[in-house]
mmCIF file of N, CA and C in Angstrom:
data_model
loop_
_atom_site.group_PDB
_atom_site.id
_atom_site.type_symbol
_atom_site.label_atom_id
_atom_site.label_comp_id
_atom_site.label_asym_id
_atom_site.label_seq_id
_atom_site.Cartn_x
_atom_site.Cartn_y
_atom_site.Cartn_z
ATOM 1 N N MET K 974 0.848 -1.183 0.000
ATOM 2 C CA MET K 974 0.000 0.000 0.000
ATOM 3 C C MET K 974 0.887 1.238 0.000
ATOM 4 N N LYS K 975 0.454 2.235 -0.726
ATOM 5 C CA LYS K 975 1.201 3.479 -0.756
ATOM 6 C C LYS K 975 1.036 4.190 0.580
ATOM 7 N N PRO K 976 2.116 4.821 1.063
ATOM 8 C CA PRO K 976 2.043 5.494 2.370
ATOM 9 C C PRO K 976 0.912 6.504 2.472
ATOM 10 N N LYS K 977 0.681 7.292 1.422
ATOM 11 C CA LYS K 977 -0.369 8.311 1.496
ATOM 12 C C LYS K 977 -1.744 7.672 1.646
ATOM 13 N N ALA K 978 -1.978 6.555 0.955
ATOM 14 C CA ALA K 978 -3.260 5.868 1.075
ATOM 15 C C ALA K 978 -3.419 5.284 2.480
ATOM 16 N N PHE K 979 -2.356 4.692 2.985
ATOM 17 C CA PHE K 979 -2.383 4.128 4.335
ATOM 18 C C PHE K 979 -2.658 5.230 5.352
ATOM 19 N N ILE K 980 -1.907 6.316 5.256
ATOM 20 C CA ILE K 980 -2.033 7.421 6.208
ATOM 21 C C ILE K 980 -3.414 8.063 6.111
ATOM 22 N N SER K 981 -3.950 8.170 4.895
ATOM 23 C CA SER K 981 -5.273 8.781 4.744
ATOM 24 C C SER K 981 -6.357 7.936 5.410
ATOM 25 N N GLN K 982 -6.112 6.622 5.570
ATOM 26 C CA GLN K 982 -7.086 5.745 6.222
ATOM 27 C C GLN K 982 -6.970 5.775 7.744
ATOM 28 N N LEU K 983 -5.854 6.276 8.255
ATOM 29 C CA LEU K 983 -5.657 6.296 9.706
ATOM 30 C C LEU K 983 -6.446 7.425 10.361
ATOM 31 N N ASP K 984 -6.944 7.133 11.528
ATOM 32 C CA ASP K 984 -7.588 8.156 12.350
ATOM 33 C C ASP K 984 -6.530 8.619 13.353
ATOM 34 N N GLU K 985 -5.704 9.559 12.909
ATOM 35 C CA GLU K 985 -4.578 9.997 13.739
ATOM 36 C C GLU K 985 -5.048 10.610 15.056
ATOM 37 N N ALA K 986 -6.178 11.295 15.047
ATOM 38 C CA ALA K 986 -6.684 11.894 16.293
ATOM 39 C C ALA K 986 -6.982 10.795 17.321
ATOM 40 N N SER K 987 -7.542 9.683 16.876
ATOM 41 C CA SER K 987 -7.815 8.564 17.790
ATOM 42 C C SER K 987 -6.525 7.953 18.315
ATOM 43 N N LEU K 988 -5.512 7.872 17.459
ATOM 44 C CA LEU K 988 -4.227 7.323 17.887
ATOM 45 C C LEU K 988 -3.584 8.210 18.943
ATOM 46 N N VAL K 989 -3.577 9.512 18.708
ATOM 47 C CA VAL K 989 -2.990 10.457 19.666
ATOM 48 C C VAL K 989 -3.761 10.410 20.987
ATOM 49 N N ALA K 990 -5.090 10.348 20.903
ATOM 50 C CA ALA K 990 -5.904 10.263 22.123
ATOM 51 C C ALA K 990 -5.618 8.969 22.881
ATOM 52 N N ALA K 991 -5.427 7.873 22.163
ATOM 53 C CA ALA K 991 -5.125 6.587 22.807
ATOM 54 C C ALA K 991 -3.765 6.622 23.484
ATOM 55 N N ILE K 992 -2.800 7.284 22.857
ATOM 56 C CA ILE K 992 -1.478 7.421 23.475
ATOM 57 C C ILE K 992 -1.603 8.209 24.774
ATOM 58 N N ALA K 993 -2.306 9.330 24.726
ATOM 59 C CA ALA K 993 -2.487 10.155 25.932
ATOM 60 C C ALA K 993 -3.188 9.369 27.029
ATOM 61 N N GLU K 994 -4.210 8.607 26.670
ATOM 62 C CA GLU K 994 -4.947 7.803 27.646
ATOM 63 C C GLU K 994 -4.033 6.740 28.263
ATOM 64 N N ALA K 995 -3.287 6.033 27.428
ATOM 65 C CA ALA K 995 -2.383 4.993 27.935
ATOM 66 C C ALA K 995 -1.330 5.608 28.854
ATOM 67 N N GLU K 996 -0.768 6.733 28.454
ATOM 68 C CA GLU K 996 0.290 7.362 29.235
ATOM 69 C C GLU K 996 -0.230 8.000 30.519
ATOM 70 N N SER K 997 -1.534 8.177 30.650
ATOM 71 C CA SER K 997 -2.086 8.760 31.878
ATOM 72 C C SER K 997 -1.966 7.797 33.064
ATOM 73 N N LYS K 998 -1.671 6.536 32.772
ATOM 74 C CA LYS K 998 -1.579 5.517 33.817
ATOM 75 C C LYS K 998 -0.148 5.025 34.052
ATOM 76 N N THR K 999 0.810 5.632 33.365
ATOM 77 C CA THR K 999 2.181 5.138 33.418
ATOM 78 C C THR K 999 3.193 6.276 33.282
ATOM 79 N N SER K 1000 4.396 6.003 33.736
ATOM 80 C CA SER K 1000 5.492 6.936 33.481
ATOM 81 C C SER K 1000 6.141 6.621 32.135
ATOM 82 N N GLY K 1001 5.700 5.553 31.489
ATOM 83 C CA GLY K 1001 6.244 5.147 30.187
ATOM 84 C C GLY K 1001 5.795 6.071 29.075
ATOM 85 N N GLU K 1002 6.457 5.919 27.945
ATOM 86 C CA GLU K 1002 6.189 6.748 26.778
ATOM 87 C C GLU K 1002 5.921 5.857 25.568
ATOM 88 N N ILE K 1003 4.909 6.217 24.789
ATOM 89 C CA ILE K 1003 4.555 5.478 23.579
ATOM 90 C C ILE K 1003 4.608 6.443 22.407
ATOM 91 N N ARG K 1004 5.239 6.013 21.330
ATOM 92 C CA ARG K 1004 5.272 6.801 20.093
ATOM 93 C C ARG K 1004 4.839 5.923 18.935
ATOM 94 N N VAL K 1005 4.244 6.528 17.935
ATOM 95 C CA VAL K 1005 3.923 5.868 16.669
ATOM 96 C C VAL K 1005 4.704 6.596 15.593
ATOM 97 N N PHE K 1006 5.387 5.817 14.750
ATOM 98 C CA PHE K 1006 6.205 6.379 13.674
ATOM 99 C C PHE K 1006 5.759 5.760 12.359
ATOM 100 N N LEU K 1007 5.382 6.608 11.386
ATOM 101 C CA LEU K 1007 4.997 6.150 10.061
ATOM 102 C C LEU K 1007 6.104 6.505 9.082
ATOM 103 N N SER K 1008 6.651 5.489 8.443
ATOM 104 C CA SER K 1008 7.753 5.703 7.516
ATOM 105 C C SER K 1008 7.251 5.679 6.077
ATOM 106 N N HIS K 1009 7.737 6.612 5.283
ATOM 107 C CA HIS K 1009 7.431 6.650 3.855
ATOM 108 C C HIS K 1009 8.472 5.862 3.069
ATOM 109 N N ARG K 1010 9.418 5.305 3.753
ATOM 110 C CA ARG K 1010 10.499 4.535 3.121
ATOM 111 C C ARG K 1010 10.109 3.068 3.011
ATOM 112 N N LYS K 1011 10.993 2.295 2.401
ATOM 113 C CA LYS K 1011 10.765 0.868 2.188
ATOM 114 C C LYS K 1011 11.931 0.090 2.791
ATOM 115 N N PRO K 1012 11.975 -0.004 4.128
ATOM 116 C CA PRO K 1012 13.120 -0.675 4.763
ATOM 117 C C PRO K 1012 13.102 -2.182 4.518
ATOM 118 N N ASP K 1013 14.296 -2.762 4.410
ATOM 119 C CA ASP K 1013 14.415 -4.215 4.300
ATOM 120 C C ASP K 1013 14.121 -4.862 5.647
ATOM 121 N N ASP K 1014 14.588 -4.215 6.710
ATOM 122 C CA ASP K 1014 14.462 -4.756 8.057
ATOM 123 C C ASP K 1014 13.698 -3.753 8.916
ATOM 124 N N ALA K 1015 12.445 -4.075 9.219
ATOM 125 C CA ALA K 1015 11.602 -3.147 9.980
ATOM 126 C C ALA K 1015 12.127 -2.923 11.391
ATOM 127 N N VAL K 1016 12.678 -3.957 12.017
ATOM 128 C CA VAL K 1016 13.181 -3.802 13.384
ATOM 129 C C VAL K 1016 14.381 -2.857 13.402
ATOM 130 N N ALA K 1017 15.297 -3.025 12.443
ATOM 131 C CA ALA K 1017 16.456 -2.129 12.375
ATOM 132 C C ALA K 1017 16.013 -0.692 12.087
ATOM 133 N N ALA K 1018 15.049 -0.535 11.184
ATOM 134 C CA ALA K 1018 14.536 0.809 10.880
ATOM 135 C C ALA K 1018 13.835 1.402 12.102
ATOM 136 N N ALA K 1019 13.104 0.564 12.842
ATOM 137 C CA ALA K 1019 12.439 1.029 14.060
ATOM 138 C C ALA K 1019 13.465 1.482 15.087
ATOM 139 N N GLN K 1020 14.563 0.739 15.193
ATOM 140 C CA GLN K 1020 15.601 1.117 16.159
ATOM 141 C C GLN K 1020 16.223 2.464 15.795
ATOM 142 N N ARG K 1021 16.452 2.693 14.503
ATOM 143 C CA ARG K 1021 16.986 3.992 14.066
ATOM 144 C C ARG K 1021 15.996 5.112 14.398
ATOM 145 N N ALA K 1022 14.709 4.878 14.124
ATOM 146 C CA ALA K 1022 13.688 5.886 14.432
ATOM 147 C C ALA K 1022 13.603 6.119 15.937
ATOM 148 N N PHE K 1023 13.693 5.045 16.709
ATOM 149 C CA PHE K 1023 13.666 5.119 18.172
ATOM 150 C C PHE K 1023 14.759 6.074 18.659
ATOM 151 N N ASP K 1024 15.958 5.899 18.114
ATOM 152 C CA ASP K 1024 17.083 6.748 18.497
ATOM 153 C C ASP K 1024 16.882 8.189 18.031
ATOM 154 N N GLN K 1025 16.422 8.368 16.781
ATOM 155 C CA GLN K 1025 16.206 9.710 16.235
ATOM 156 C C GLN K 1025 15.152 10.485 17.029
ATOM 157 N N LEU K 1026 14.166 9.781 17.551
ATOM 158 C CA LEU K 1026 13.102 10.431 18.321
ATOM 159 C C LEU K 1026 13.511 10.712 19.764
ATOM 160 N N GLY K 1027 14.727 10.319 20.143
ATOM 161 C CA GLY K 1027 15.212 10.561 21.500
ATOM 162 C C GLY K 1027 14.599 9.643 22.541
ATOM 163 N N MET K 1028 14.060 8.526 22.108
ATOM 164 C CA MET K 1028 13.364 7.644 23.032
ATOM 165 C C MET K 1028 14.270 6.970 24.066
ATOM 166 N N PRO K 1029 15.554 6.738 23.774
ATOM 167 C CA PRO K 1029 16.416 6.151 24.810
ATOM 168 C C PRO K 1029 16.717 7.105 25.968
ATOM 169 N N LYS K 1030 16.281 8.342 25.845
ATOM 170 C CA LYS K 1030 16.595 9.340 26.876
ATOM 171 C C LYS K 1030 15.529 9.447 27.959
ATOM 172 N N THR K 1031 14.523 8.574 27.946
ATOM 173 C CA THR K 1031 13.524 8.637 29.007
ATOM 174 C C THR K 1031 14.168 8.226 30.324
ATOM 175 N N ARG K 1032 13.685 8.795 31.391
ATOM 176 C CA ARG K 1032 14.274 8.601 32.719
ATOM 177 C C ARG K 1032 14.372 7.127 33.106
ATOM 178 N N GLU K 1033 13.343 6.356 32.807
ATOM 179 C CA GLU K 1033 13.330 4.944 33.216
ATOM 180 C C GLU K 1033 13.574 3.976 32.058
ATOM 181 N N ARG K 1034 13.983 4.522 30.901
ATOM 182 C CA ARG K 1034 14.205 3.695 29.707
ATOM 183 C C ARG K 1034 12.964 2.845 29.425
ATOM 184 N N ASN K 1035 11.806 3.520 29.428
ATOM 185 C CA ASN K 1035 10.534 2.819 29.321
ATOM 186 C C ASN K 1035 9.684 3.320 28.150
ATOM 187 N N GLY K 1036 10.333 3.519 27.022
ATOM 188 C CA GLY K 1036 9.619 3.929 25.823
ATOM 189 C C GLY K 1036 9.271 2.735 24.950
ATOM 190 N N VAL K 1037 8.151 2.848 24.234
ATOM 191 C CA VAL K 1037 7.718 1.836 23.274
ATOM 192 C C VAL K 1037 7.444 2.551 21.959
ATOM 193 N N LEU K 1038 7.981 2.003 20.872
ATOM 194 C CA LEU K 1038 7.767 2.577 19.547
ATOM 195 C C LEU K 1038 7.008 1.587 18.671
ATOM 196 N N ILE K 1039 5.946 2.094 18.057
ATOM 197 C CA ILE K 1039 5.191 1.334 17.062
ATOM 198 C C ILE K 1039 5.590 1.929 15.715
ATOM 199 N N PHE K 1040 6.335 1.176 14.939
ATOM 200 C CA PHE K 1040 6.904 1.622 13.668
ATOM 201 C C PHE K 1040 6.145 0.934 12.537
ATOM 202 N N VAL K 1041 5.641 1.731 11.592
ATOM 203 C CA VAL K 1041 4.899 1.163 10.464
ATOM 204 C C VAL K 1041 5.460 1.749 9.173
ATOM 205 N N ALA K 1042 5.798 0.848 8.230
ATOM 206 C CA ALA K 1042 6.293 1.239 6.911
ATOM 207 C C ALA K 1042 5.342 0.663 5.862
ATOM 208 N N PRO K 1043 4.247 1.369 5.546
ATOM 209 C CA PRO K 1043 3.222 0.805 4.667
ATOM 210 C C PRO K 1043 3.715 0.484 3.260
ATOM 211 N N LYS K 1044 4.648 1.250 2.737
ATOM 212 C CA LYS K 1044 5.167 0.997 1.398
ATOM 213 C C LYS K 1044 5.837 -0.372 1.323
ATOM 214 N N ALA K 1045 6.479 -0.773 2.407
ATOM 215 C CA ALA K 1045 7.167 -2.069 2.477
ATOM 216 C C ALA K 1045 6.271 -3.163 3.043
ATOM 217 N N HIS K 1046 5.072 -2.780 3.489
ATOM 218 C CA HIS K 1046 4.155 -3.726 4.154
ATOM 219 C C HIS K 1046 4.828 -4.373 5.359
ATOM 220 N N LYS K 1047 5.513 -3.538 6.133
ATOM 221 C CA LYS K 1047 6.231 -4.021 7.311
ATOM 222 C C LYS K 1047 5.957 -3.115 8.497
ATOM 223 N N PHE K 1048 6.113 -3.697 9.683
ATOM 224 C CA PHE K 1048 5.997 -2.925 10.907
ATOM 225 C C PHE K 1048 6.794 -3.626 11.991
ATOM 226 N N ALA K 1049 7.025 -2.896 13.081
ATOM 227 C CA ALA K 1049 7.720 -3.454 14.234
ATOM 228 C C ALA K 1049 7.261 -2.703 15.470
ATOM 229 N N VAL K 1050 7.277 -3.390 16.582
ATOM 230 C CA VAL K 1050 7.015 -2.764 17.875
ATOM 231 C C VAL K 1050 8.214 -3.090 18.746
ATOM 232 N N ILE K 1051 8.879 -2.046 19.235
ATOM 233 C CA ILE K 1051 10.070 -2.266 20.056
ATOM 234 C C ILE K 1051 9.964 -1.463 21.343
ATOM 235 N N GLY K 1052 10.646 -1.953 22.354
ATOM 236 C CA GLY K 1052 10.672 -1.268 23.640
ATOM 237 C C GLY K 1052 12.096 -1.054 24.090
ATOM 238 N N ASP K 1053 12.290 -0.036 24.880
ATOM 239 C CA ASP K 1053 13.601 0.270 25.426
ATOM 240 C C ASP K 1053 14.001 -0.803 26.440
ATOM 241 N N ALA K 1054 15.225 -0.723 26.908
ATOM 242 C CA ALA K 1054 15.787 -1.737 27.800
ATOM 243 C C ALA K 1054 14.946 -1.961 29.045
ATOM 244 N N GLY K 1055 14.445 -0.894 29.638
ATOM 245 C CA GLY K 1055 13.648 -1.026 30.854
ATOM 246 C C GLY K 1055 12.364 -1.793 30.627
ATOM 247 N N VAL K 1056 11.754 -1.617 29.479
ATOM 248 C CA VAL K 1056 10.514 -2.310 29.151
ATOM 249 C C VAL K 1056 10.807 -3.765 28.794
ATOM 250 N N HIS K 1057 11.777 -3.952 27.926
ATOM 251 C CA HIS K 1057 12.080 -5.291 27.416
ATOM 252 C C HIS K 1057 12.432 -6.266 28.540
ATOM 253 N N GLN K 1058 13.095 -5.791 29.575
ATOM 254 C CA GLN K 1058 13.469 -6.697 30.669
ATOM 255 C C GLN K 1058 12.247 -7.236 31.408
ATOM 256 N N HIS K 1059 11.114 -6.544 31.308
ATOM 257 C CA HIS K 1059 9.895 -6.998 31.979
ATOM 258 C C HIS K 1059 9.039 -7.928 31.121
ATOM 259 N N CYS K 1060 9.182 -7.839 29.792
ATOM 260 C CA CYS K 1060 8.265 -8.616 28.948
ATOM 261 C C CYS K 1060 8.958 -9.614 28.033
ATOM 262 N N GLY K 1061 10.177 -9.339 27.632
ATOM 263 C CA GLY K 1061 10.902 -10.253 26.746
ATOM 264 C C GLY K 1061 10.297 -10.339 25.356
ATOM 265 N N ASP K 1062 10.895 -11.186 24.536
ATOM 266 C CA ASP K 1062 10.491 -11.319 23.137
ATOM 267 C C ASP K 1062 9.077 -11.855 22.968
ATOM 268 N N LYS K 1063 8.620 -12.669 23.898
ATOM 269 C CA LYS K 1063 7.293 -13.287 23.776
ATOM 270 C C LYS K 1063 6.192 -12.230 23.649
ATOM 271 N N PHE K 1064 6.271 -11.169 24.443
ATOM 272 C CA PHE K 1064 5.264 -10.108 24.392
ATOM 273 C C PHE K 1064 5.258 -9.443 23.018
ATOM 274 N N TRP K 1065 6.459 -9.092 22.510
ATOM 275 C CA TRP K 1065 6.546 -8.381 21.229
ATOM 276 C C TRP K 1065 6.055 -9.264 20.084
ATOM 277 N N THR K 1066 6.393 -10.538 20.117
ATOM 278 C CA THR K 1066 5.968 -11.466 19.074
ATOM 279 C C THR K 1066 4.448 -11.604 19.062
ATOM 280 N N ALA K 1067 3.857 -11.761 20.229
ATOM 281 C CA ALA K 1067 2.400 -11.889 20.324
ATOM 282 C C ALA K 1067 1.710 -10.604 19.862
ATOM 283 N N LEU K 1068 2.226 -9.468 20.280
ATOM 284 C CA LEU K 1068 1.631 -8.194 19.890
ATOM 285 C C LEU K 1068 1.720 -7.995 18.373
ATOM 286 N N ALA K 1069 2.854 -8.327 17.793
ATOM 287 C CA ALA K 1069 3.019 -8.201 16.340
ATOM 288 C C ALA K 1069 2.020 -9.105 15.605
ATOM 289 N N ALA K 1070 1.812 -10.306 16.092
ATOM 290 C CA ALA K 1070 0.853 -11.223 15.466
ATOM 291 C C ALA K 1070 -0.569 -10.659 15.544
ATOM 292 N N GLU K 1071 -0.911 -10.070 16.680
ATOM 293 C CA GLU K 1071 -2.238 -9.470 16.834
ATOM 294 C C GLU K 1071 -2.416 -8.287 15.882
ATOM 295 N N MET K 1072 -1.388 -7.450 15.774
ATOM 296 C CA MET K 1072 -1.462 -6.319 14.851
ATOM 297 C C MET K 1072 -1.590 -6.811 13.410
ATOM 298 N N ALA K 1073 -0.807 -7.821 13.054
ATOM 299 C CA ALA K 1073 -0.842 -8.358 11.691
ATOM 300 C C ALA K 1073 -2.243 -8.845 11.337
ATOM 301 N N GLY K 1074 -2.931 -9.443 12.299
ATOM 302 C CA GLY K 1074 -4.293 -9.885 12.054
ATOM 303 C C GLY K 1074 -5.207 -8.732 11.669
ATOM 304 N N HIS K 1075 -5.068 -7.619 12.351
ATOM 305 C CA HIS K 1075 -5.861 -6.424 12.003
ATOM 306 C C HIS K 1075 -5.437 -5.873 10.646
ATOM 307 N N PHE K 1076 -4.138 -5.798 10.399
ATOM 308 C CA PHE K 1076 -3.643 -5.235 9.149
ATOM 309 C C PHE K 1076 -4.101 -6.058 7.948
ATOM 310 N N ARG K 1077 -4.130 -7.404 8.086
ATOM 311 C CA ARG K 1077 -4.584 -8.261 6.982
ATOM 312 C C ARG K 1077 -6.031 -7.941 6.594
ATOM 313 N N LYS K 1078 -6.815 -7.457 7.545
ATOM 314 C CA LYS K 1078 -8.211 -7.096 7.275
ATOM 315 C C LYS K 1078 -8.351 -5.608 6.938
ATOM 316 N N ALA K 1079 -7.221 -4.933 6.700
ATOM 317 C CA ALA K 1079 -7.185 -3.493 6.382
ATOM 318 C C ALA K 1079 -7.728 -2.649 7.532
ATOM 319 N N GLU K 1080 -7.622 -3.160 8.753
ATOM 320 C CA GLU K 1080 -8.030 -2.420 9.958
ATOM 321 C C GLU K 1080 -6.789 -1.761 10.559
ATOM 322 N N PHE K 1081 -6.287 -0.756 9.854
ATOM 323 C CA PHE K 1081 -5.005 -0.166 10.227
ATOM 324 C C PHE K 1081 -5.085 0.621 11.529
ATOM 325 N N THR K 1082 -6.079 1.477 11.646
ATOM 326 C CA THR K 1082 -6.222 2.235 12.891
ATOM 327 C C THR K 1082 -6.464 1.285 14.055
ATOM 328 N N THR K 1083 -7.326 0.303 13.864
ATOM 329 C CA THR K 1083 -7.629 -0.652 14.925
ATOM 330 C C THR K 1083 -6.381 -1.416 15.355
ATOM 331 N N GLY K 1084 -5.558 -1.823 14.407
ATOM 332 C CA GLY K 1084 -4.330 -2.546 14.727
ATOM 333 C C GLY K 1084 -3.364 -1.721 15.553
ATOM 334 N N ILE K 1085 -3.197 -0.468 15.170
ATOM 335 C CA ILE K 1085 -2.285 0.404 15.918
ATOM 336 C C ILE K 1085 -2.886 0.754 17.280
ATOM 337 N N LEU K 1086 -4.196 1.002 17.335
ATOM 338 C CA LEU K 1086 -4.839 1.261 18.624
ATOM 339 C C LEU K 1086 -4.663 0.077 19.566
ATOM 340 N N HIS K 1087 -4.796 -1.129 19.038
ATOM 341 C CA HIS K 1087 -4.602 -2.332 19.854
ATOM 342 C C HIS K 1087 -3.194 -2.352 20.430
ATOM 343 N N ALA K 1088 -2.210 -2.044 19.599
ATOM 344 C CA ALA K 1088 -0.816 -2.036 20.067
ATOM 345 C C ALA K 1088 -0.595 -0.966 21.130
ATOM 346 N N ILE K 1089 -1.186 0.194 20.940
ATOM 347 C CA ILE K 1089 -1.050 1.279 21.928
ATOM 348 C C ILE K 1089 -1.643 0.827 23.266
ATOM 349 N N ARG K 1090 -2.827 0.246 23.207
ATOM 350 C CA ARG K 1090 -3.484 -0.194 24.451
ATOM 351 C C ARG K 1090 -2.700 -1.292 25.158
ATOM 352 N N LYS K 1091 -2.238 -2.285 24.400
ATOM 353 C CA LYS K 1091 -1.477 -3.389 25.010
ATOM 354 C C LYS K 1091 -0.155 -2.878 25.590
ATOM 355 N N ALA K 1092 0.528 -1.996 24.867
ATOM 356 C CA ALA K 1092 1.770 -1.416 25.377
ATOM 357 C C ALA K 1092 1.484 -0.593 26.621
ATOM 358 N N GLY K 1093 0.383 0.157 26.606
ATOM 359 C CA GLY K 1093 0.006 0.958 27.765
ATOM 360 C C GLY K 1093 -0.270 0.103 28.991
ATOM 361 N N GLU K 1094 -0.935 -1.033 28.794
ATOM 362 C CA GLU K 1094 -1.202 -1.951 29.923
ATOM 363 C C GLU K 1094 0.104 -2.499 30.494
ATOM 364 N N LEU K 1095 1.006 -2.882 29.612
ATOM 365 C CA LEU K 1095 2.311 -3.388 30.052
ATOM 366 C C LEU K 1095 3.067 -2.316 30.833
ATOM 367 N N LEU K 1096 3.102 -1.114 30.292
ATOM 368 C CA LEU K 1096 3.811 -0.023 30.947
ATOM 369 C C LEU K 1096 3.179 0.324 32.293
ATOM 370 N N ALA K 1097 1.847 0.367 32.354
ATOM 371 C CA ALA K 1097 1.174 0.703 33.611
ATOM 372 C C ALA K 1097 1.470 -0.339 34.687
ATOM 373 N N ARG K 1098 1.566 -1.594 34.292
ATOM 374 C CA ARG K 1098 1.840 -2.668 35.246
ATOM 375 C C ARG K 1098 3.259 -2.565 35.819
ATOM 376 N N HIS K 1099 4.219 -2.235 34.966
ATOM 377 C CA HIS K 1099 5.616 -2.231 35.401
ATOM 378 C C HIS K 1099 6.181 -0.842 35.694
ATOM 379 N N PHE K 1100 5.530 0.181 35.168
ATOM 380 C CA PHE K 1100 5.979 1.565 35.364
ATOM 381 C C PHE K 1100 4.778 2.446 35.683
ATOM 382 N N PRO K 1101 4.163 2.258 36.858
ATOM 383 C CA PRO K 1101 2.982 3.064 37.184
ATOM 384 C C PRO K 1101 3.328 4.559 37.201
ATOM 385 N N ARG K 1102 2.329 5.338 36.930
ATOM 386 C CA ARG K 1102 2.510 6.800 36.927
ATOM 387 C C ARG K 1102 2.939 7.252 38.321
ATOM 388 N N GLN K 1103 3.898 8.149 38.357
ATOM 389 C CA GLN K 1103 4.427 8.694 39.607
ATOM 390 C C GLN K 1103 3.929 10.131 39.780
ATOM 391 N N PRO K 1104 3.887 10.619 41.014
ATOM 392 C CA PRO K 1104 3.407 11.988 41.238
ATOM 393 C C PRO K 1104 4.224 13.043 40.481
ATOM 394 N N ASP K 1105 5.498 12.794 40.279
ATOM 395 C CA ASP K 1105 6.352 13.775 39.602
ATOM 396 C C ASP K 1105 6.495 13.499 38.104
ATOM 397 N N ASP K 1106 5.646 12.638 37.570
ATOM 398 C CA ASP K 1106 5.759 12.253 36.164
ATOM 399 C C ASP K 1106 5.478 13.436 35.239
ATOM 400 N N VAL K 1107 6.266 13.517 34.189
ATOM 401 C CA VAL K 1107 6.050 14.497 33.128
ATOM 402 C C VAL K 1107 6.024 13.752 31.802
ATOM 403 N N ASN K 1108 5.338 14.304 30.850
ATOM 404 C CA ASN K 1108 5.302 13.709 29.519
ATOM 405 C C ASN K 1108 6.634 14.021 28.844
ATOM 406 N N GLU K 1109 7.503 13.022 28.783
ATOM 407 C CA GLU K 1109 8.857 13.238 28.288
ATOM 408 C C GLU K 1109 8.947 13.328 26.765
ATOM 409 N N LEU K 1110 7.972 12.764 26.058
ATOM 410 C CA LEU K 1110 7.999 12.754 24.595
ATOM 411 C C LEU K 1110 6.633 13.161 24.054
ATOM 412 N N PRO K 1111 6.605 13.779 22.885
ATOM 413 C CA PRO K 1111 5.313 14.187 22.294
ATOM 414 C C PRO K 1111 4.433 12.960 22.024
ATOM 415 N N ASP K 1112 3.133 13.169 22.026
ATOM 416 C CA ASP K 1112 2.181 12.091 21.743
ATOM 417 C C ASP K 1112 1.783 12.031 20.273
ATOM 418 N N ASP K 1113 2.199 13.029 19.494
ATOM 419 C CA ASP K 1113 1.789 13.069 18.094
ATOM 420 C C ASP K 1113 2.420 11.928 17.294
ATOM 421 N N ILE K 1114 1.903 11.718 16.100
ATOM 422 C CA ILE K 1114 2.408 10.687 15.213
ATOM 423 C C ILE K 1114 3.594 11.262 14.457
ATOM 424 N N ALA K 1115 4.730 10.561 14.518
ATOM 425 C CA ALA K 1115 5.946 11.018 13.836
ATOM 426 C C ALA K 1115 6.004 10.409 12.427
ATOM 427 N N HIS K 1116 6.568 11.156 11.504
ATOM 428 C CA HIS K 1116 6.713 10.726 10.117
ATOM 429 C C HIS K 1116 8.141 11.017 9.653
ATOM 430 N N ASP K 1117 8.571 10.266 8.647
ATOM 431 C CA ASP K 1117 9.857 10.650 8.030
ATOM 432 C C ASP K 1117 9.607 11.219 6.658
#
């Protein structure tokens, strides 16, 4: 799918609202990144985007990135070191499979919303919101 067609089908306002809602219960940070490129390796591209967005700089290393490259028909969900130590590869693999199920049915917004909610639940369980918590990263959808 062409990136513009994919992006035009997304309800970005719902995604941003879901990020804000998820982050209201956690000190963790969630970002969504839409790439107009065609990466060979979605995980490697997600890691580069993760770094470019400054996500490793969160206080508790508890950021989660949902990376989607519609032109390549690829996506990845990755978490920083603090998150990954609590969930391991099994969580990411299961979440990716759930998202893929939505994407196969062209339910793009629903698939990303599902990932935001599941990541938010994981973050809230392991990184509950603290009284001094601040929103360390923007909630908007990032693009390249």
